[in-house]
Amino acid sequence: ACPFDALKMGDDGLPKVDQEKCTGCGTCEKVCPKNIIRLTSVTRRIMREYTEDECVTPCQRACPAGIDIREYIRLIKIGENEKALQVIKERNPFPSVIGRICPAPCEFECRRQFVDSPVAINDLKRFVADLEMETGKRVLPYSAPATGKQVAVVGGGVEGLSAAFFAARLGHAPTIFETTSLLGGLLRVAIPEDRLPQEILDWDIQGILAMGVHVKTSSRAGRDFTVPGLLKEGFESVFIASGGWDDRVARGDMDDIVTLFPGGYLLIDLLRTEAGKANAISCGRNVVIAGGGTMVPQAVMLCRQMGAESVTVLSRKLPENSSFNDEVLDRIKKNKASVIYNTGITKVYGEDDQLTHIEYTELDTGVKHILNTDTIFMASGRFPELVFVPSESIDQEGEPAPGLGSDLPVRWEGVEIYKEPANRRELGLLSSGDVISGYSAAVKAINGGRKAAASVHDLMYGIPLKYAANPITKQSVLQGVNHLEGVDVLPRNIMPAAGIRQMGKDSMSKGFSSETAVDEANRCLKCGLVCYERTRVLEEADQDR
């Protein structure tokens, strides 16, 4: 089937590729009846979600970052530790950090538990990451060719650093804008030193910067830069990864009113302000409140006191399921505000430093509406994960306005990043699948950064955000295993506790030795290994015969 004569069958009955002739057209992948042939690239590996058509191991399905766990354990078993780390960094730019603090959901799904104990998957990750740090020889994952496109990331926590890392691997030139003087977000301040030493965090961050990521610290949105200003400077997209309210508490910014894009605020900042005070929010004429529950009447009243002429409350719920009882609705109506149910905000639009419109979508019909908006308040503990790109604006009748030249005001739009596969049918901000406070684990924030980079990539090239057919989710019906036979009992290797002299650094444990790591890797059952895959061990055995 190959139109370039790049594919032949080998003596072992497996396809062999002439890489000099292969153009990556995909013909062979499409015609293969057994799904044996798969094309891959840096871009594909970053953008992809796993599907029900693939043989994905239970540990990999459980990993929020989607790391190919079976493969890196196989490489550790045969002594290819650098290659093992490269596999990990395909999906995780923080291997040293995650190797110490990950809750390891992968191990809860390890089938080894049906015999004795799960494989020490996370400890093996730490083993190869520590080797890199000990040798000082940086292992970097592959990157796509440079695109010449600049990407701005607002926020230097785990999600922002991960978004920049994956954007760099996609070939773009990312710059992180961080409010504080140090990168790392909550990892820097919320985890005890004996569990996550600062030098460990710094090592992983330096590895991210080594991918070509630029940083501007002590840069606050609204004071040192604005989203429209960055777009005007030449950044082709801006991604917001500002973290949640807990980040603001950690750095003492609770009393500061924060806006990361023009006209966008958290509802908590409105409720904490007072009309007529110097720090009061300027609402403008048209205000939208997204969500809010029983605090909406107070928010509506404050907006009216600050001069708002029109206040619209958007609720994702149906009237009978909303938190607005009769008393709450009466208070809202007394302040001449309207409530629109069963809707989700799908885009925000603006011109220069002014929010002008939002787009909301009816969740049952998919019908879209444009609403004049000067200010929007989000009833969440963090700003939504939005990607801002230059765009055609919307005129007063809701139709696209003509594009503007570079010497005229910047028109922009903010689009949410694509949802997790399990929530792919949901529309709009603040849905059940969105992060509305903070990520429950750093490894989940890493995957959020990857999804953001993929969304940025598609939006910059004008590609609609797509979902893979039949993605694997927790609701997927897959063939399972509930017991094992013929497997010898091999006790799990436990990392030794650190001695008294090491209590100031990684005092929780010392990590595996090379021998122990290989011994633990041999406990892996190689789930998902199918007939047409040949491991290096088998190939070496063939050569010895």
XYZ file of C-alpha atoms in Angstrom:
545
model
C 0.000 0.000 0.000
C 2.938 2.392 0.512
C 3.101 4.821 -2.414
C 6.775 5.577 -1.705
C 8.075 1.991 -1.407
C 9.163 2.700 2.184
C 7.520 -0.350 3.766
C 8.464 -4.023 3.459
C 7.762 -7.152 5.482
C 10.765 -8.507 7.365
C 11.823 -12.127 7.773
C 10.161 -12.161 11.192
C 6.788 -11.251 9.686
C 6.812 -7.709 11.050
C 6.753 -4.520 8.960
C 10.063 -2.721 8.397
C 10.222 0.990 7.537
C 12.832 2.714 5.387
C 12.940 6.018 7.279
C 14.648 7.849 4.410
C 11.775 7.044 2.059
C 8.902 7.402 4.512
C 6.952 10.670 4.198
C 4.489 10.007 7.020
C 1.489 10.042 4.668
C -0.400 7.521 6.802
C -1.520 5.162 4.028
C -0.081 2.086 5.743
C -1.685 2.991 9.056
C -5.111 3.320 7.415
C -5.048 -0.009 5.518
C -3.549 -2.223 8.252
C -6.420 -4.510 9.367
C -4.825 -5.343 12.710
C -3.938 -1.778 13.782
C -0.312 -2.904 13.999
C 1.220 0.057 12.172
C 1.034 3.414 13.921
C 2.642 6.644 12.786
C 3.990 8.905 15.456
C 5.586 12.325 15.822
C 6.333 14.792 18.591
C 3.162 16.711 17.793
C 0.993 13.588 17.704
C 2.354 12.301 20.981
C 1.618 15.584 22.747
C -1.812 16.180 21.228
C -3.222 12.670 21.446
C -5.732 11.202 23.866
C -5.901 7.433 24.281
C -8.807 5.589 22.684
C -10.728 2.390 23.291
C -9.248 0.988 20.058
C -5.773 0.889 21.582
C -4.280 -1.590 24.011
C -3.476 0.798 26.864
C -2.323 -0.736 30.138
C -4.413 -0.145 33.283
C -1.576 1.741 34.977
C -1.210 4.106 32.015
C -4.972 4.678 31.875
C -4.916 5.637 35.548
C -1.986 8.061 35.174
C -3.340 11.628 34.865
C -0.377 12.501 32.637
C -0.756 9.369 30.480
C 2.870 8.204 30.824
C 3.802 4.993 29.000
C 4.598 3.212 32.256
C 5.140 -0.281 30.874
C 7.734 1.021 28.419
C 9.840 2.985 30.898
C 9.831 0.061 33.323
C 10.953 -2.238 30.487
C 13.827 0.132 29.710
C 14.904 0.255 33.361
C 14.928 -3.550 33.422
C 17.459 -3.700 30.563
C 19.576 -0.834 31.914
C 18.470 1.862 29.451
C 17.853 4.454 32.144
C 18.273 7.551 29.973
C 15.768 6.218 27.465
C 13.397 5.414 30.320
C 13.596 9.028 31.481
C 12.978 10.185 27.916
C 9.757 8.152 27.857
C 8.668 9.745 31.144
C 9.437 13.258 29.888
C 7.226 12.687 26.865
C 4.331 13.406 29.231
C 5.887 14.688 32.467
C 8.380 17.581 32.692
C 8.647 17.181 36.502
C 9.947 13.607 36.956
C 12.066 14.370 40.050
C 9.231 16.240 41.755
C 6.461 13.806 40.848
C 8.698 10.895 41.831
C 8.500 12.276 45.383
C 4.990 13.651 45.796
C 2.708 11.801 43.362
C -0.267 9.986 44.959
C 0.454 7.248 42.380
C -3.051 6.351 41.142
C -1.306 4.079 38.627
C -0.303 1.716 41.414
C -3.916 1.276 42.535
C -4.636 -0.225 39.083
C -1.499 -2.379 38.842
C -2.557 -5.998 38.255
C 0.357 -7.217 40.314
C -1.833 -6.537 43.367
C -3.815 -9.694 42.545
C -0.692 -11.682 43.460
C 1.172 -9.648 46.104
C 1.703 -5.869 45.889
C 1.653 -3.314 43.042
C 4.886 -2.518 41.244
C 6.645 0.535 42.773
C 5.940 2.568 39.640
C 6.522 5.987 41.150
C 9.691 4.922 42.971
C 11.103 3.698 39.652
C 10.317 7.082 38.123
C 12.241 8.744 40.928
C 15.152 6.349 40.378
C 15.841 7.409 36.769
C 15.156 11.078 37.556
C 17.671 11.002 40.421
C 20.279 9.430 38.141
C 19.947 12.369 35.764
C 20.453 14.822 38.606
C 23.408 12.927 40.048
C 25.241 12.806 36.723
C 24.266 16.356 35.735
C 23.676 15.123 32.201
C 20.358 16.618 31.110
C 18.006 14.305 29.214
C 15.687 16.318 26.970
C 12.685 14.976 25.057
C 12.279 15.455 21.328
C 10.853 18.689 19.954
C 9.192 19.590 16.665
C 10.956 22.031 14.291
C 10.693 25.700 15.265
C 7.521 27.412 14.052
C 8.568 30.986 14.810
C 5.357 31.538 16.776
C 5.522 33.233 20.184
C 3.290 32.019 23.008
C 2.727 33.794 26.342
C 1.833 31.857 29.488
C 0.505 33.817 32.468
C 1.513 31.963 35.621
C 4.666 30.076 36.562
C 3.181 27.264 38.620
C 3.029 23.609 37.624
C 0.351 24.115 34.971
C 1.988 27.192 33.458
C 5.442 25.615 33.383
C 3.988 22.458 31.832
C 2.078 24.454 29.212
C 5.284 26.269 28.270
C 7.235 22.988 28.183
C 4.792 21.313 25.802
C 4.434 24.477 23.699
C 8.229 24.500 23.270
C 8.158 20.836 22.253
C 5.512 21.706 19.649
C 8.066 24.081 18.153
C 6.790 27.378 19.541
C 8.677 30.035 21.532
C 6.976 30.342 24.962
C 7.478 33.054 27.565
C 6.176 32.693 31.130
C 4.978 35.785 33.016
C 5.092 35.114 36.758
C 3.797 37.479 39.465
C 6.352 36.461 42.096
C 10.130 36.381 41.911
C 10.312 32.572 41.774
C 8.766 29.869 39.601
C 7.028 26.824 41.023
C 3.736 28.081 42.429
C 2.392 26.116 45.393
C 5.146 23.519 45.041
C 7.488 26.258 46.224
C 5.604 27.056 49.442
C 3.111 24.310 50.295
C 5.240 21.163 50.558
C 7.686 20.537 53.432
C 11.381 20.706 52.596
C 12.007 17.150 53.832
C 9.556 15.824 51.250
C 10.393 18.149 48.353
C 13.702 19.989 48.719
C 13.937 23.274 46.824
C 16.915 22.073 44.801
C 14.829 19.170 43.451
C 12.132 21.562 42.263
C 14.761 23.900 40.815
C 16.368 21.027 38.881
C 13.136 20.119 37.128
C 12.319 23.771 36.408
C 15.780 24.276 34.888
C 15.093 21.294 32.633
C 11.908 22.980 31.411
C 13.747 26.234 30.718
C 16.397 24.259 28.829
C 13.723 23.470 26.225
C 13.810 27.131 25.157
C 11.290 28.570 27.608
C 11.788 32.243 28.511
C 10.696 33.746 31.829
C 9.750 37.189 33.114
C 9.313 37.141 36.888
C 7.809 39.874 39.076
C 5.404 40.627 36.213
C 1.820 41.222 37.303
C -1.071 41.171 34.847
C -2.795 44.542 34.659
C 0.250 46.330 36.086
C 3.234 45.206 34.013
C 1.395 43.759 31.025
C -2.057 43.085 29.630
C -3.387 40.316 27.417
C -4.120 42.734 24.500
C -0.695 44.304 25.012
C 1.019 40.937 24.661
C -0.936 40.193 21.493
C 0.079 43.581 20.122
C 3.735 42.860 20.959
C 3.673 39.846 18.651
C 2.591 36.947 20.844
C 0.179 34.875 18.798
C -1.614 33.494 21.840
C -1.812 34.032 25.594
C -2.747 31.248 28.009
C -3.908 31.936 31.574
C -2.606 29.511 34.214
C -2.814 31.767 37.250
C -3.672 29.166 39.850
C -6.401 29.476 42.436
C -7.301 31.449 45.524
C -4.862 29.344 47.576
C -1.980 30.737 45.483
C -3.086 34.263 46.316
C -3.316 33.402 50.005
C 0.204 31.920 49.890
C 1.677 35.131 48.485
C -0.488 37.501 50.563
C -2.550 38.961 47.702
C -5.990 38.416 49.230
C -6.783 42.124 49.436
C -5.580 42.969 45.927
C -8.158 43.003 43.155
C -6.820 40.758 40.418
C -7.818 40.875 36.771
C -5.976 38.734 34.258
C -7.903 39.832 31.199
C -9.807 43.077 30.603
C -13.130 43.135 32.412
C -12.621 39.705 34.000
C -12.802 39.299 37.791
C -13.501 36.642 40.382
C -16.798 37.056 42.200
C -14.998 36.859 45.546
C -13.152 40.101 44.714
C -16.463 41.843 44.084
C -17.932 40.578 47.340
C -14.865 41.716 49.293
C -14.890 45.235 47.896
C -17.015 48.212 48.879
C -18.693 50.721 46.617
C -17.094 54.147 46.749
C -13.783 52.873 48.071
C -10.507 53.415 46.253
C -10.158 49.712 45.487
C -13.707 49.345 44.147
C -14.141 47.554 40.836
C -15.305 49.636 37.911
C -18.238 47.612 36.605
C -19.155 49.505 33.471
C -22.660 49.546 32.048
C -23.199 45.841 31.282
C -22.298 43.167 33.836
C -22.461 39.372 33.609
C -22.249 37.116 36.666
C -21.386 33.502 35.875
C -22.797 31.182 38.553
C -22.723 32.389 42.119
C -25.403 30.543 44.088
C -26.917 32.291 47.083
C -24.340 35.115 46.971
C -25.733 36.435 43.682
C -28.234 38.913 45.241
C -25.433 40.641 47.167
C -23.269 40.723 44.018
C -26.103 42.207 41.955
C -26.689 44.890 44.594
C -22.990 45.835 44.611
C -22.926 46.080 40.818
C -25.931 48.391 40.896
C -24.272 50.570 43.539
C -21.202 50.833 41.301
C -23.236 52.100 38.384
C -24.105 49.006 36.360
C -27.156 49.570 34.161
C -27.673 45.945 33.136
C -26.843 42.840 35.204
C -27.315 39.358 33.750
C -26.826 36.168 35.752
C -25.917 33.068 33.734
C -26.569 29.688 35.333
C -25.562 26.318 33.931
C -28.444 24.652 35.771
C -32.106 24.303 34.932
C -34.492 26.463 37.014
C -35.708 23.500 39.066
C -32.128 22.424 39.877
C -30.603 25.822 40.565
C -29.654 27.209 43.970
C -31.959 30.193 43.406
C -34.968 29.722 45.655
C -37.902 32.143 45.635
C -36.296 34.449 48.169
C -33.049 34.676 46.197
C -34.919 35.287 42.942
C -37.002 38.038 44.532
C -33.854 39.823 45.717
C -32.299 39.499 42.259
C -35.397 40.885 40.543
C -35.674 43.800 42.999
C -32.294 44.958 41.705
C -33.559 44.614 38.126
C -31.231 41.761 37.132
C -32.177 38.907 34.816
C -31.321 35.215 35.077
C -30.647 32.991 32.069
C -30.645 29.257 32.858
C -29.093 26.230 31.175
C -26.329 28.193 29.457
C -22.541 28.090 29.333
C -20.122 30.868 28.420
C -18.154 29.675 25.405
C -16.130 32.778 24.410
C -15.218 36.261 25.563
C -14.468 39.106 23.143
C -12.716 42.429 23.560
C -10.940 45.304 21.909
C -7.705 46.600 23.394
C -8.168 46.888 27.168
C -11.946 46.631 27.066
C -14.174 43.565 27.283
C -16.985 44.088 24.769
C -19.042 40.888 24.432
C -19.399 37.332 25.604
C -20.792 34.355 23.739
C -23.062 31.996 25.645
C -24.536 28.752 24.380
C -27.803 27.058 25.252
C -26.728 23.710 26.678
C -29.709 21.746 25.368
C -29.909 23.165 21.828
C -26.381 24.430 21.157
C -27.752 27.792 19.985
C -25.225 30.592 20.519
C -25.968 34.152 21.620
C -23.870 37.317 21.872
C -24.305 39.566 24.908
C -22.837 43.060 25.330
C -20.561 42.860 28.361
C -18.192 45.320 30.025
C -17.440 43.195 33.090
C -17.770 39.515 33.929
C -17.548 38.020 37.412
C -16.660 34.340 37.737
C -18.063 32.414 40.698
C -15.005 30.202 41.024
C -11.826 30.081 43.061
C -9.613 30.717 40.054
C -9.740 32.261 36.612
C -10.897 29.893 33.880
C -8.262 28.259 31.695
C -8.589 30.532 28.658
C -6.470 30.928 25.533
C -6.522 34.418 24.014
C -5.834 34.941 20.328
C -6.288 37.876 17.932
C -9.629 37.673 16.170
C -12.351 39.384 14.302
C -14.599 41.113 16.788
C -18.378 41.107 17.032
C -20.497 44.091 16.044
C -23.546 45.343 17.920
C -25.859 43.023 15.960
C -23.827 39.970 16.874
C -22.212 39.570 13.448
C -18.448 39.325 12.868
C -16.961 42.758 12.273
C -14.297 43.298 9.610
C -10.742 42.504 10.632
C -8.566 45.399 11.728
C -5.091 46.333 10.629
C -2.022 46.383 12.858
C -2.227 50.156 13.258
C -5.743 49.893 14.687
C -6.981 48.524 18.048
C -6.307 44.866 18.824
C -9.419 42.734 18.744
C -9.184 39.497 20.680
C -11.163 36.516 21.854
C -10.745 34.139 24.773
C -11.497 30.446 24.214
C -11.501 27.703 26.841
C -9.057 24.826 26.439
C -10.533 21.524 25.370
C -12.205 19.389 27.998
C -11.054 16.087 29.422
C -12.305 13.190 27.265
C -14.895 12.217 29.881
C -16.380 15.728 29.669
C -15.954 16.297 25.942
C -19.682 16.840 25.349
C -19.909 19.662 27.881
C -19.969 23.270 26.709
C -18.807 26.446 28.353
C -16.935 27.647 31.384
C -17.485 26.326 34.909
C -18.732 22.932 33.732
C -18.367 19.856 35.919
C -15.140 18.924 34.139
C -13.481 22.325 34.523
C -10.962 23.205 37.206
C -12.731 25.885 39.241
C -10.522 25.983 42.338
C -7.188 24.207 42.075
C -5.815 20.903 40.810
C -5.985 18.148 43.411
C -2.522 16.876 42.449
C 0.505 18.267 40.633
C 0.404 15.426 38.098
C -3.114 16.536 37.106
C -1.888 20.115 36.644
C 0.805 18.761 34.311
C -1.862 17.220 32.110
C -3.764 20.519 32.238
C -0.672 22.229 30.841
C -0.400 19.673 28.055
C -4.051 20.171 27.086
C -3.502 23.925 27.110
C -0.485 23.659 24.790
C -2.483 21.439 22.436
C -5.349 23.956 22.456
C -2.950 26.839 21.790
C -1.429 24.920 18.881
C -4.803 24.287 17.247
C -6.125 27.811 17.781
C -3.009 29.460 16.353
C -3.354 27.385 13.201
C -7.115 27.872 13.016
C -7.818 24.168 13.589
C -11.103 23.390 15.387
C -10.558 21.732 18.752
C -11.240 18.041 18.133
C -11.686 14.959 20.253
C -10.496 11.481 19.406
C -13.196 8.980 18.557
C -13.978 6.636 21.458
C -11.551 8.126 24.012
C -10.796 6.058 27.091
C -12.542 7.419 30.172
C -13.559 6.032 33.561
C -16.868 5.131 31.964
C -15.292 3.082 29.158
C -16.245 -0.607 29.122
C -12.966 -2.494 28.713
C -11.850 -6.057 29.143
C -10.695 -6.459 32.732
C -8.719 -8.848 34.913
C -9.701 -9.783 38.485
C -7.254 -12.589 39.220
C -3.945 -13.990 37.956
C -2.602 -17.531 37.685
C 0.907 -18.876 37.292
C 2.615 -15.745 38.652
C 5.242 -16.234 41.346
C 5.072 -14.114 44.471
C 7.798 -11.436 44.444
C 7.646 -9.009 47.400
C 7.694 -5.324 46.563
C 10.993 -3.533 47.081
C 10.708 -0.744 49.625
C 12.879 2.366 49.390
C 15.204 2.522 52.417
C 14.619 5.261 54.972
C 17.193 8.017 55.071
C 19.683 8.041 57.895
C 20.089 10.708 60.558
C 22.850 12.458 58.600
C 20.545 12.885 55.614
C 17.589 14.312 57.495
C 18.024 17.775 55.958
C 17.574 16.490 52.426
C 14.980 13.978 51.234
C 14.641 12.663 54.751
C 11.621 10.562 53.793
C 13.710 7.994 51.895
C 16.913 7.489 49.902
C 15.624 6.029 46.650
C 16.466 2.762 44.873
C 19.925 1.521 43.993
C 20.462 0.316 40.424
C 20.223 -3.312 41.497
C 17.013 -2.777 43.452
C 15.487 -0.792 40.590
C 16.142 -3.635 38.131
C 14.774 -6.135 40.648
C 11.591 -4.073 41.051
C 11.250 -3.555 37.284
C 11.295 -7.342 36.872
C 8.067 -7.512 38.884
C 6.181 -5.775 36.046
C 3.779 -8.181 34.303
C 4.049 -6.354 30.949
C 0.276 -5.956 30.656
C -0.896 -5.141 27.167
C 2.071 -6.767 25.434
C 0.585 -8.218 22.261
C 1.831 -10.636 19.664
C 3.337 -8.221 17.168
C 5.489 -6.303 19.684
C 8.985 -7.617 20.277
C 11.018 -6.448 23.236
C 14.747 -5.838 23.083
C 15.263 -8.787 25.422
C 13.739 -11.155 22.848
C 15.755 -9.582 20.034
C 19.001 -10.066 21.982
C 18.017 -13.662 22.708
C 17.572 -14.246 18.965
C 21.054 -12.862 18.309
C 22.592 -15.217 20.869
C 21.118 -18.310 19.211
